[in-house]
mmCIF file of C-alpha atoms in Angstrom:
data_model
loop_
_atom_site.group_PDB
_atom_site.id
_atom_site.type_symbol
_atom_site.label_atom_id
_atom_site.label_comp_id
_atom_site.label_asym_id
_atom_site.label_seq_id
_atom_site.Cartn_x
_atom_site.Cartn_y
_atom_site.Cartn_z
ATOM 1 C CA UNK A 1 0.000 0.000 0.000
ATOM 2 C CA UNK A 2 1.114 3.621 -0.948
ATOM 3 C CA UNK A 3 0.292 7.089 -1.071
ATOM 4 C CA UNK A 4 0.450 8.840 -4.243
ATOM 5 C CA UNK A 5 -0.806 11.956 -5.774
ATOM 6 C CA UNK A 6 -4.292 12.143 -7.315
ATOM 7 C CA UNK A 7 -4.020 11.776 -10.932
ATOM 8 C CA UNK A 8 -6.087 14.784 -13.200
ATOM 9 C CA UNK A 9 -8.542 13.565 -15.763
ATOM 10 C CA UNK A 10 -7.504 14.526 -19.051
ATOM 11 C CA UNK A 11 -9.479 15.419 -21.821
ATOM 12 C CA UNK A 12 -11.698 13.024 -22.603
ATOM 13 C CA UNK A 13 -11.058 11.525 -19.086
ATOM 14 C CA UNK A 14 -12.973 11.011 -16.168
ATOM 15 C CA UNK A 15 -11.949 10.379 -12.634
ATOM 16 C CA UNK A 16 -13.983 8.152 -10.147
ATOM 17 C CA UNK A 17 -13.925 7.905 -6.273
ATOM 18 C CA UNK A 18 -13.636 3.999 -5.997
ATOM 19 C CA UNK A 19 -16.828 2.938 -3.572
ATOM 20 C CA UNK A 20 -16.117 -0.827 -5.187
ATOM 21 C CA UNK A 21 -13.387 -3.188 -8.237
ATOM 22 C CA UNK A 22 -14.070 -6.782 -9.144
ATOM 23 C CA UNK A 23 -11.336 -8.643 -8.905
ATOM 24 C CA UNK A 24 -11.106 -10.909 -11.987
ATOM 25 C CA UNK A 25 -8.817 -13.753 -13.008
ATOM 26 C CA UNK A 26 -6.844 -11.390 -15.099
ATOM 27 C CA UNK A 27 -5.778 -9.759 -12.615
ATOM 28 C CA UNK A 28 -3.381 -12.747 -11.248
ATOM 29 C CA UNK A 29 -2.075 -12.983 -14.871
ATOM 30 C CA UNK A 30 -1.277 -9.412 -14.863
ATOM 31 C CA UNK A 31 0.602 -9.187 -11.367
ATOM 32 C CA UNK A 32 2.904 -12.164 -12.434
ATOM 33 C CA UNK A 33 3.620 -10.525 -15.745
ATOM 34 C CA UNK A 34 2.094 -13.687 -17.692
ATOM 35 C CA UNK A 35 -0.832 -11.732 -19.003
ATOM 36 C CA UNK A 36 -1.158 -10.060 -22.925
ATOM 37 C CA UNK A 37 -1.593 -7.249 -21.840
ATOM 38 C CA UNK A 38 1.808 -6.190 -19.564
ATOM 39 C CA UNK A 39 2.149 -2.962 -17.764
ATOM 40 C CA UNK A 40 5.296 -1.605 -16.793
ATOM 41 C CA UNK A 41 6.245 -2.300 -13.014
ATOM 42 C CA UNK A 42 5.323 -0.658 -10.568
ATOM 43 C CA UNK A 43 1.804 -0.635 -11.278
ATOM 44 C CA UNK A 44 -1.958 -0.475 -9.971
ATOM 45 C CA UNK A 45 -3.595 -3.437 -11.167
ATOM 46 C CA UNK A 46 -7.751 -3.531 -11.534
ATOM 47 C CA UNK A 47 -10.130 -2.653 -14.654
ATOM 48 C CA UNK A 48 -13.606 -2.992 -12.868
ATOM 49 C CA UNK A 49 -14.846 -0.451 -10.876
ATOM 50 C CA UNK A 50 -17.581 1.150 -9.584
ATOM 51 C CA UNK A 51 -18.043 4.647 -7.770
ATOM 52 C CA UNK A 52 -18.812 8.799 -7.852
ATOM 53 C CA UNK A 53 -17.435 10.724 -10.583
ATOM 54 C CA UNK A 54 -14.875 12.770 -8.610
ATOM 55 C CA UNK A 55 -14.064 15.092 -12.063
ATOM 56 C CA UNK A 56 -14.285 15.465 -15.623
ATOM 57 C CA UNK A 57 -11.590 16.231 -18.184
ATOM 58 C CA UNK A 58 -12.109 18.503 -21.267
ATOM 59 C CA UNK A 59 -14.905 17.811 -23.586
ATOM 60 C CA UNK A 60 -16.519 15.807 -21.704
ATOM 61 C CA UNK A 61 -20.436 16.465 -21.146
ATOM 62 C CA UNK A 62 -22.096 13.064 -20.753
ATOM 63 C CA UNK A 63 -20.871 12.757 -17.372
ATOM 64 C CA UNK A 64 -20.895 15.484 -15.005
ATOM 65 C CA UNK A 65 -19.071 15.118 -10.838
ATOM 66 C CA UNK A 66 -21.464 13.214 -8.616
ATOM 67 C CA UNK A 67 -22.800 10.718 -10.876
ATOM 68 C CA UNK A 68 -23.298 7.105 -9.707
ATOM 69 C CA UNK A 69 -20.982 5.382 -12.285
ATOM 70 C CA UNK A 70 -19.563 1.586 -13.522
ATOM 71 C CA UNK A 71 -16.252 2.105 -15.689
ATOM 72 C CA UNK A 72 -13.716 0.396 -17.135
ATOM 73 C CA UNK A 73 -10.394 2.031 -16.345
ATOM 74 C CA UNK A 74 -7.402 0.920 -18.482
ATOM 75 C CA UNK A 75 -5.533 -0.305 -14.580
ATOM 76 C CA UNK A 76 -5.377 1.164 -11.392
ATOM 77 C CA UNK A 77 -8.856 0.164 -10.132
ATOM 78 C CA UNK A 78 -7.053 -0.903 -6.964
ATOM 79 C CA UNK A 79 -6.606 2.368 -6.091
ATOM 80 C CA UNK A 80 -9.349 5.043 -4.060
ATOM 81 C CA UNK A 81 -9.408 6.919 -7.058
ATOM 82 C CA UNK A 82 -9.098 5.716 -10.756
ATOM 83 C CA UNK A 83 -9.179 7.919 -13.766
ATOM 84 C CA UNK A 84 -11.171 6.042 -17.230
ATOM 85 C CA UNK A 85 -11.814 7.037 -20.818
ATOM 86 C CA UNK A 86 -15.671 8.428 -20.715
ATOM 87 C CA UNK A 87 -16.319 6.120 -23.202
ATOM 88 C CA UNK A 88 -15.935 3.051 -20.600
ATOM 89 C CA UNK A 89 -17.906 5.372 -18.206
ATOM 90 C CA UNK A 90 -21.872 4.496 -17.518
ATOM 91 C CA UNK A 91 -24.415 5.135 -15.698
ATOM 92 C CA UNK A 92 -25.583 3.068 -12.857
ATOM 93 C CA UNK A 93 -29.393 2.390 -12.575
ATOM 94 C CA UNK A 94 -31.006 3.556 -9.388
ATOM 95 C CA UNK A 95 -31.681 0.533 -7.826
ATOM 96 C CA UNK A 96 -28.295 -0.944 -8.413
ATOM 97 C CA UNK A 97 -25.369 -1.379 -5.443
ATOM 98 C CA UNK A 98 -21.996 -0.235 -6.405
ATOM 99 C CA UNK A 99 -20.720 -3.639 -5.096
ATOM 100 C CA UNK A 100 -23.164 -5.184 -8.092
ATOM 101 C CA UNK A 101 -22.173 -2.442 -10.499
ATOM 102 C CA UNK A 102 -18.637 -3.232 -10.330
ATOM 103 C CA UNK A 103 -19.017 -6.688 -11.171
ATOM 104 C CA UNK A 104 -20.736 -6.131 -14.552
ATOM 105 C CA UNK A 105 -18.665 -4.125 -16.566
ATOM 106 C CA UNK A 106 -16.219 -6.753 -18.140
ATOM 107 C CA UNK A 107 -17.544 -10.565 -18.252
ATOM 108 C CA UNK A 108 -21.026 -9.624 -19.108
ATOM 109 C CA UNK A 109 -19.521 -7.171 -21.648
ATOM 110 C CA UNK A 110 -17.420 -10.070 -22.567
ATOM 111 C CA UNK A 111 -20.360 -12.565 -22.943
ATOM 112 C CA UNK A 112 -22.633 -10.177 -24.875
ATOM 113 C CA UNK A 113 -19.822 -9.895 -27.068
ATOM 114 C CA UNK A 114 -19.109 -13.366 -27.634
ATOM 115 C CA UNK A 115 -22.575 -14.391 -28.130
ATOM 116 C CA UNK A 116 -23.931 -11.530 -30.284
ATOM 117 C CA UNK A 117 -21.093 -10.006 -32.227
ATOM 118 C CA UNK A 118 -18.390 -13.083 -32.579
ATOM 119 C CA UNK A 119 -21.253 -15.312 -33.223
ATOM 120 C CA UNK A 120 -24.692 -14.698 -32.391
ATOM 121 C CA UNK A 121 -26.313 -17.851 -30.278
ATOM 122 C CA UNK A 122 -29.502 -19.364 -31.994
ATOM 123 C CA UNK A 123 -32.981 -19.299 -29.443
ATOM 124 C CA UNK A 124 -32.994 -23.192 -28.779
ATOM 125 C CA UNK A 125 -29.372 -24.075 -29.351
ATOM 126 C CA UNK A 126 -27.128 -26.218 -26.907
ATOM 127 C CA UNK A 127 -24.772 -23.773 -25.028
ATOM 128 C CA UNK A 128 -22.285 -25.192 -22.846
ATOM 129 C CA UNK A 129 -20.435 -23.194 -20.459
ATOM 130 C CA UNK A 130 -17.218 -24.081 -18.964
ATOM 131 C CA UNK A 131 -16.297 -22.959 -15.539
ATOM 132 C CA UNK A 132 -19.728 -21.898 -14.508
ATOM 133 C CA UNK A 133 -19.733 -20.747 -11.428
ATOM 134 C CA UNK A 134 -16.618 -18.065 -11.992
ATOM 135 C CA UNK A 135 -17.383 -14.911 -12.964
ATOM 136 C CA UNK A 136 -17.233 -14.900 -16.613
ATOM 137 C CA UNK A 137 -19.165 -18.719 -16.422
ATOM 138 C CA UNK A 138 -21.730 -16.772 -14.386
ATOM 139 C CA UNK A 139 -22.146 -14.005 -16.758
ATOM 140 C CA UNK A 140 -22.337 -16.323 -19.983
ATOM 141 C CA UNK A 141 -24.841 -18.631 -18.233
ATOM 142 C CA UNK A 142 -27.322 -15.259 -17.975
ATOM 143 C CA UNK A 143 -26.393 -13.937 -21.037
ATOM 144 C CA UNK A 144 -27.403 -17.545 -22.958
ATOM 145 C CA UNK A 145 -30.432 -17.966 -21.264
ATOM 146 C CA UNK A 146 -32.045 -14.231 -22.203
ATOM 147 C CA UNK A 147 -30.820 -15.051 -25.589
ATOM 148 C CA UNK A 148 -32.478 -18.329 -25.868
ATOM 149 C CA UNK A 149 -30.031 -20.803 -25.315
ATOM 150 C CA UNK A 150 -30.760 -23.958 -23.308
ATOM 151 C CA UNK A 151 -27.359 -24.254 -21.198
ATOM 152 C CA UNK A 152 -25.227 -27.025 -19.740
ATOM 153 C CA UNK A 153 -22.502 -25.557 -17.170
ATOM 154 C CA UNK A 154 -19.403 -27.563 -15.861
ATOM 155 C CA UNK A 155 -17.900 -27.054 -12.760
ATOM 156 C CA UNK A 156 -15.914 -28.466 -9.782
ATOM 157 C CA UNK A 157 -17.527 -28.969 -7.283
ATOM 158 C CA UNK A 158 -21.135 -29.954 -5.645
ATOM 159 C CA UNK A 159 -21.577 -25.960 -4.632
ATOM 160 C CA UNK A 160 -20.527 -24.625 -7.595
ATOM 161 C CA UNK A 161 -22.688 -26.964 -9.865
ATOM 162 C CA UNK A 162 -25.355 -25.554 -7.777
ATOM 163 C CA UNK A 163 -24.252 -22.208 -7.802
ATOM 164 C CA UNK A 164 -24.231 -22.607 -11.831
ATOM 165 C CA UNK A 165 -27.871 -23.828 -11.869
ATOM 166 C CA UNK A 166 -28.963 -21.170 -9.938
ATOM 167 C CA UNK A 167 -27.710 -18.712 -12.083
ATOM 168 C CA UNK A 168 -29.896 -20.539 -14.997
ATOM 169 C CA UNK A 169 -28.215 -23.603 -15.850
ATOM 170 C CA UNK A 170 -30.247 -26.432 -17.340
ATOM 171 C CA UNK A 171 -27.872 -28.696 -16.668
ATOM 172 C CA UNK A 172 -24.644 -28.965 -14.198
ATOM 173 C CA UNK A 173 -21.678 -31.323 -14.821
ATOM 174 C CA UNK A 174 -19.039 -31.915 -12.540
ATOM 175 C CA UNK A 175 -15.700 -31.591 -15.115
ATOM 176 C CA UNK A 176 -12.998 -32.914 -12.522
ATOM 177 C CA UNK A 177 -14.252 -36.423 -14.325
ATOM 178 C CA UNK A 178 -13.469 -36.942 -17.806
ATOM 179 C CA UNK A 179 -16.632 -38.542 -18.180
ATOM 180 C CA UNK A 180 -18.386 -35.002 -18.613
ATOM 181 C CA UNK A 181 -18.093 -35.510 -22.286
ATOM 182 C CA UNK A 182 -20.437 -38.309 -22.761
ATOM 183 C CA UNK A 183 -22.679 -36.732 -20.378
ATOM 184 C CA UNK A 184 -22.908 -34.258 -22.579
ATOM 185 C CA UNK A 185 -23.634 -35.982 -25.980
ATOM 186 C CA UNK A 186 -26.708 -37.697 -23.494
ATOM 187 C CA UNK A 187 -28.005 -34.506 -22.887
ATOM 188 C CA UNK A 188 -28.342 -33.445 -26.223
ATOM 189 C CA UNK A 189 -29.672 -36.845 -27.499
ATOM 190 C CA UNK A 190 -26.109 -37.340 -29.298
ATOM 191 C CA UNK A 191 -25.926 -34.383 -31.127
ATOM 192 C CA UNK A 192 -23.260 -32.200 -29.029
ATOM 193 C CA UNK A 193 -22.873 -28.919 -27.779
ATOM 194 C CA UNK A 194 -24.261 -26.140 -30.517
ATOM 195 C CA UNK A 195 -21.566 -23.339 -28.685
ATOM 196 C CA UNK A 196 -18.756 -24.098 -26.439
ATOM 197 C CA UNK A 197 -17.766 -20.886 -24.116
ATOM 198 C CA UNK A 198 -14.337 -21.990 -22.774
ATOM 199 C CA UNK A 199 -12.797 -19.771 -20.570
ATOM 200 C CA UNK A 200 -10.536 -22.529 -19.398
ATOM 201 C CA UNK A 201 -8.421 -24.001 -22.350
ATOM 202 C CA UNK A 202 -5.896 -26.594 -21.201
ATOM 203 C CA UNK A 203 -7.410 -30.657 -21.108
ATOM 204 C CA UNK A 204 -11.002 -29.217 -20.768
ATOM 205 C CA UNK A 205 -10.133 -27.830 -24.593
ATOM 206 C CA UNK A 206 -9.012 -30.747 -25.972
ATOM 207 C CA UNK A 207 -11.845 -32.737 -24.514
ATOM 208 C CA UNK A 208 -14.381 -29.712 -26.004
ATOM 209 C CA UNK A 209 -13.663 -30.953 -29.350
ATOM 210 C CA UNK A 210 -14.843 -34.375 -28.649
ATOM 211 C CA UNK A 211 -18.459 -33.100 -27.953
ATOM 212 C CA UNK A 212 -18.836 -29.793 -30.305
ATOM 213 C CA UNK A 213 -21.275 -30.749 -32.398
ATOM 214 C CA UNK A 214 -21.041 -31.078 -36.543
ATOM 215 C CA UNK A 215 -20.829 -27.437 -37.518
ATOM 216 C CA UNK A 216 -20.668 -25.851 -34.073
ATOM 217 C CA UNK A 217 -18.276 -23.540 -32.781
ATOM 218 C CA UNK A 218 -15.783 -23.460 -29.539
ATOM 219 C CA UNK A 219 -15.570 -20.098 -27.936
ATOM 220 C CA UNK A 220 -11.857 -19.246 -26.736
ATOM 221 C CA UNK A 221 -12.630 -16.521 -23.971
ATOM 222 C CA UNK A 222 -8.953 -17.331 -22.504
ATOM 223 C CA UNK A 223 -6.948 -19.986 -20.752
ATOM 224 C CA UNK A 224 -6.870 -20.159 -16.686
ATOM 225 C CA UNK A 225 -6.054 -23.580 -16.504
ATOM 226 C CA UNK A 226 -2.467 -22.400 -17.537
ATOM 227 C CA UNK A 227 -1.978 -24.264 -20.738
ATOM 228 C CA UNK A 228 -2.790 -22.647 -24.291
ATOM 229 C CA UNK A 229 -3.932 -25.598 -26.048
ATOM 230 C CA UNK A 230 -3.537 -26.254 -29.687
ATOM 231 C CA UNK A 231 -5.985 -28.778 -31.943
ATOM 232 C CA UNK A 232 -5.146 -30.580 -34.888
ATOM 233 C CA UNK A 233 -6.918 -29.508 -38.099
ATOM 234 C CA UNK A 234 -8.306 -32.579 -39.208
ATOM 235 C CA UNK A 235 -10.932 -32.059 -36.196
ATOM 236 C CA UNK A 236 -11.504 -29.234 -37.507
ATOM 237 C CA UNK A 237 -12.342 -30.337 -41.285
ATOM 238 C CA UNK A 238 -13.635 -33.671 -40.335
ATOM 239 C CA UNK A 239 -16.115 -32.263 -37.813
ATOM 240 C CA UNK A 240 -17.073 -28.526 -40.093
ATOM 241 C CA UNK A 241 -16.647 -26.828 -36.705
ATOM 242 C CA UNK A 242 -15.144 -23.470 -35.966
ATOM 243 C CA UNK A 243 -12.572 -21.714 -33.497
ATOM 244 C CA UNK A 244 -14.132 -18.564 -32.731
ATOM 245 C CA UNK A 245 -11.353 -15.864 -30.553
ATOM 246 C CA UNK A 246 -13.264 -13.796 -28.494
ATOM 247 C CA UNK A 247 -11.191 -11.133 -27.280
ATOM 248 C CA UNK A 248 -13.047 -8.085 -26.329
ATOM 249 C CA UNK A 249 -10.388 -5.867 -24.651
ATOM 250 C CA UNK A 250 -8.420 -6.038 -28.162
ATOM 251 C CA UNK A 251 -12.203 -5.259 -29.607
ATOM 252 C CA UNK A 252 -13.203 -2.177 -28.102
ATOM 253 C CA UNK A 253 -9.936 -0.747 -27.793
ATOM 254 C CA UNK A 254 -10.318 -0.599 -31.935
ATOM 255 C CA UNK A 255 -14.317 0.159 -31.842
ATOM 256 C CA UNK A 256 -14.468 2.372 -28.686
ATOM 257 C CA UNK A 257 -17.978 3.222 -29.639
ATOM 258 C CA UNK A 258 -18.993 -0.762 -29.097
ATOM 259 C CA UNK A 259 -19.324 -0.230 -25.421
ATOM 260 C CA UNK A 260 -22.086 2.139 -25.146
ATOM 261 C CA UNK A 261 -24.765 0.063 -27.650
ATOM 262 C CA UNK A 262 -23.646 -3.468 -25.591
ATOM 263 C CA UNK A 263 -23.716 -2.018 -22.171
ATOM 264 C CA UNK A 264 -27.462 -0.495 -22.986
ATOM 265 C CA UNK A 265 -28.857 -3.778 -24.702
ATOM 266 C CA UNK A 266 -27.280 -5.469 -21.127
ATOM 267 C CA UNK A 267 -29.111 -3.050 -18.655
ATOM 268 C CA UNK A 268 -32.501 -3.870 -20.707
ATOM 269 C CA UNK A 269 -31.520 -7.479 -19.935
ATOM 270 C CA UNK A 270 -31.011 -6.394 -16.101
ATOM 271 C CA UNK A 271 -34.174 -4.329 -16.194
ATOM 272 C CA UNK A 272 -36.022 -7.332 -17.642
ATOM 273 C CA UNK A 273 -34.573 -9.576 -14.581
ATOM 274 C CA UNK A 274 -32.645 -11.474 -16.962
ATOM 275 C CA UNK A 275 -29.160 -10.677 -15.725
ATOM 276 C CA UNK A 276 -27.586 -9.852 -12.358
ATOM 277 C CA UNK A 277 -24.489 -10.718 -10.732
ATOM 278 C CA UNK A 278 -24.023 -12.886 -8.093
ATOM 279 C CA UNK A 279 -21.163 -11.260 -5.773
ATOM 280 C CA UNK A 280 -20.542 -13.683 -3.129
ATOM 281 C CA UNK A 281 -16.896 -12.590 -1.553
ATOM 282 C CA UNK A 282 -16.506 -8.606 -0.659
ATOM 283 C CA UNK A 283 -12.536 -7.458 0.373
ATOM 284 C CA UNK A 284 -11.872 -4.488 2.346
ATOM 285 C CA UNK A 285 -9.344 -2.232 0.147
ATOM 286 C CA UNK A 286 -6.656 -3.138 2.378
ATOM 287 C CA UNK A 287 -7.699 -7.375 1.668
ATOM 288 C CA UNK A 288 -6.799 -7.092 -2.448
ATOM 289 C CA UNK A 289 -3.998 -9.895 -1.763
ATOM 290 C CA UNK A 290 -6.030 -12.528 0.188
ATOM 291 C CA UNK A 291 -9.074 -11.998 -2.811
ATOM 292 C CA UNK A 292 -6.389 -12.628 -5.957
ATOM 293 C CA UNK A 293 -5.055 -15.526 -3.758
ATOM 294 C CA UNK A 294 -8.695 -17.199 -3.183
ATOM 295 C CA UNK A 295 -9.709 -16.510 -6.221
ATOM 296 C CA UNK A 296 -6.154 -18.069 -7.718
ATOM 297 C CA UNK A 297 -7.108 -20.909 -5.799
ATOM 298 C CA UNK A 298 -10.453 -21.659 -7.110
ATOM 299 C CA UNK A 299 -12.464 -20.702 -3.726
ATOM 300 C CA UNK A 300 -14.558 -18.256 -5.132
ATOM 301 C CA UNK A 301 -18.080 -18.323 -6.868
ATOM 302 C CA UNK A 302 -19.433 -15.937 -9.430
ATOM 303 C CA UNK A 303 -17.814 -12.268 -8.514
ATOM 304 C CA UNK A 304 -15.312 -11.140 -5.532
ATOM 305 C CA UNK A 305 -14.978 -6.956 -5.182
ATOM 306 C CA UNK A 306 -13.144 -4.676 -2.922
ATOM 307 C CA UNK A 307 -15.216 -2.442 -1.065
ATOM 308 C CA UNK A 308 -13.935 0.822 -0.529
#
């Protein structure tokens, strides 16, 4: 922990006081300098957040100081204040905690993404979700459902395959046995999983490719298992399925104007009921540590913020 001098928002810029940050899975990446994206050292890590705008920069009118806000800053959401593009700035509904707000910016941003723009899911189409009862499993299990989906989630453990039906889940599967795949080609009377959301990479990749089905598509949202896997083509052919990357970051950072029309078509979904986070392990500020170390070691389900 350190004081340092408030940062000014420049144009363009806002600057938040911090009442909340998710803590994400990235996050761990980042800090051990394994992550795409790599910061010079020393830095803030965090890119969740959700607080009162504390000031604007120049040319900035959507937001004004005092607004209830979610952002995205580009780092430094571990921090009491954070400064973000007003782009990655938006309003918070009434009725909606900052600890909840903060937990909504980047995997439901991410899953909207993946499942509307990278390839848009079908109403009544198998949608299997890997790791459903993290974060980004949480959000993609929502996100599937409003759009139609029926939805198998895997997870690790009795709680979490609960956890994962409660957030909509038609069906739970425990993945720690390999034997998930054939469950899988039972559920869907043979056929195989439409859409593949896989978070995870690693064995639970390769295995993903045994129970895609004909013309259906694997989702690579990243790789926290540790391993980058790689497939051999002939699946590929043999099979007429596709590799889809989702990387949104990359995305938006390209088409800054995407996060404004997919952040409003999400808070309809929240509106409608369809999609809230589940934030089920709150830090103090001073706790950041002991949250990336539970949530390194799998002991977290759906979202973990700092509060502020």
């Amino acid at each position: 922990m350190d004081e340092v001098a408030k940062m000014e928002p420049g144009a363009g810029q806002v600057r938040i006081r911090n009442h909340a940050a998710a803590l994400n899975f990235f996050d761990i990446l980042q800090v051990q300098g394994k992550y795409q994206v790599k910061p010079p050292f020393p830095f803030t890590p965090g890119a969740e957040i959700a607080g009162v705008v504390d000031a604007v920069g120049a040319g900035v009118t959507s937001i004004k100081e005092g607004d209830r806000v979610m952002a995205i800053p580009r780092g430094g959401a571990f921090g009491e204040y954070s400064i973000a593009p007003v782009a990655s700035v938006f309003a918070m509904p009434d009725a909606m905690g900052f600890e909840e707000a903060a937990s909504i910016p980047i995997v439901y941003q991410t899953g909207y993404f993946a499942m509307t723009h990278r390839y848009r899911i079908r109403e009544g189409e198998w949608l299997l979700v890997h790791a459903g009862a993290s974060g980004v499993g949480m959000a993609a299990i929502q996100i599937g459902k409003a759009l139609g989906a029926k939805v198998i989630a895997t997870a690790g453990s009795e709680a979490k395959l609960a956890f994962s039906r409660e957030q909509g889940a038609d069906y739970a599967i425990d993945y720690g046995d390999a034997s998930w795949v054939d469950r899988v080609k039972e559920i869907t009377d043979g056929r195989g999983a439409d859409t593949i959301y896989d978070p995870v990479g690693g064995d639970i990749f390769d295995l993903s490719t045994k129970c895609v089905a004909a013309e259906g598509r694997i989702l690579i949202i990243g790789f926290a298992a540790g391993r980058i896997p790689s497939i051999a083509l002939n699946r590929v052919l043999l099979k007429n399925i596709s590799i889809v990357g989702v990387l949104w970051g990359g995305y938006v950072m390209s088409h800054p104007e995407y996060e404004a029309g997919a952040h409003a078509a999400l808070m309809k979904l929240y509106e409608a009921g369809k999609i809230r986070p589940s934030v089920n392990a709150v830090y103090r500020f001073d706790d950041a540590p002991k949250g990336l170390r539970d949530l390194a070691e799998r002991k977290v389900t759906g979202k973990a913020v700092l509060k502020f």
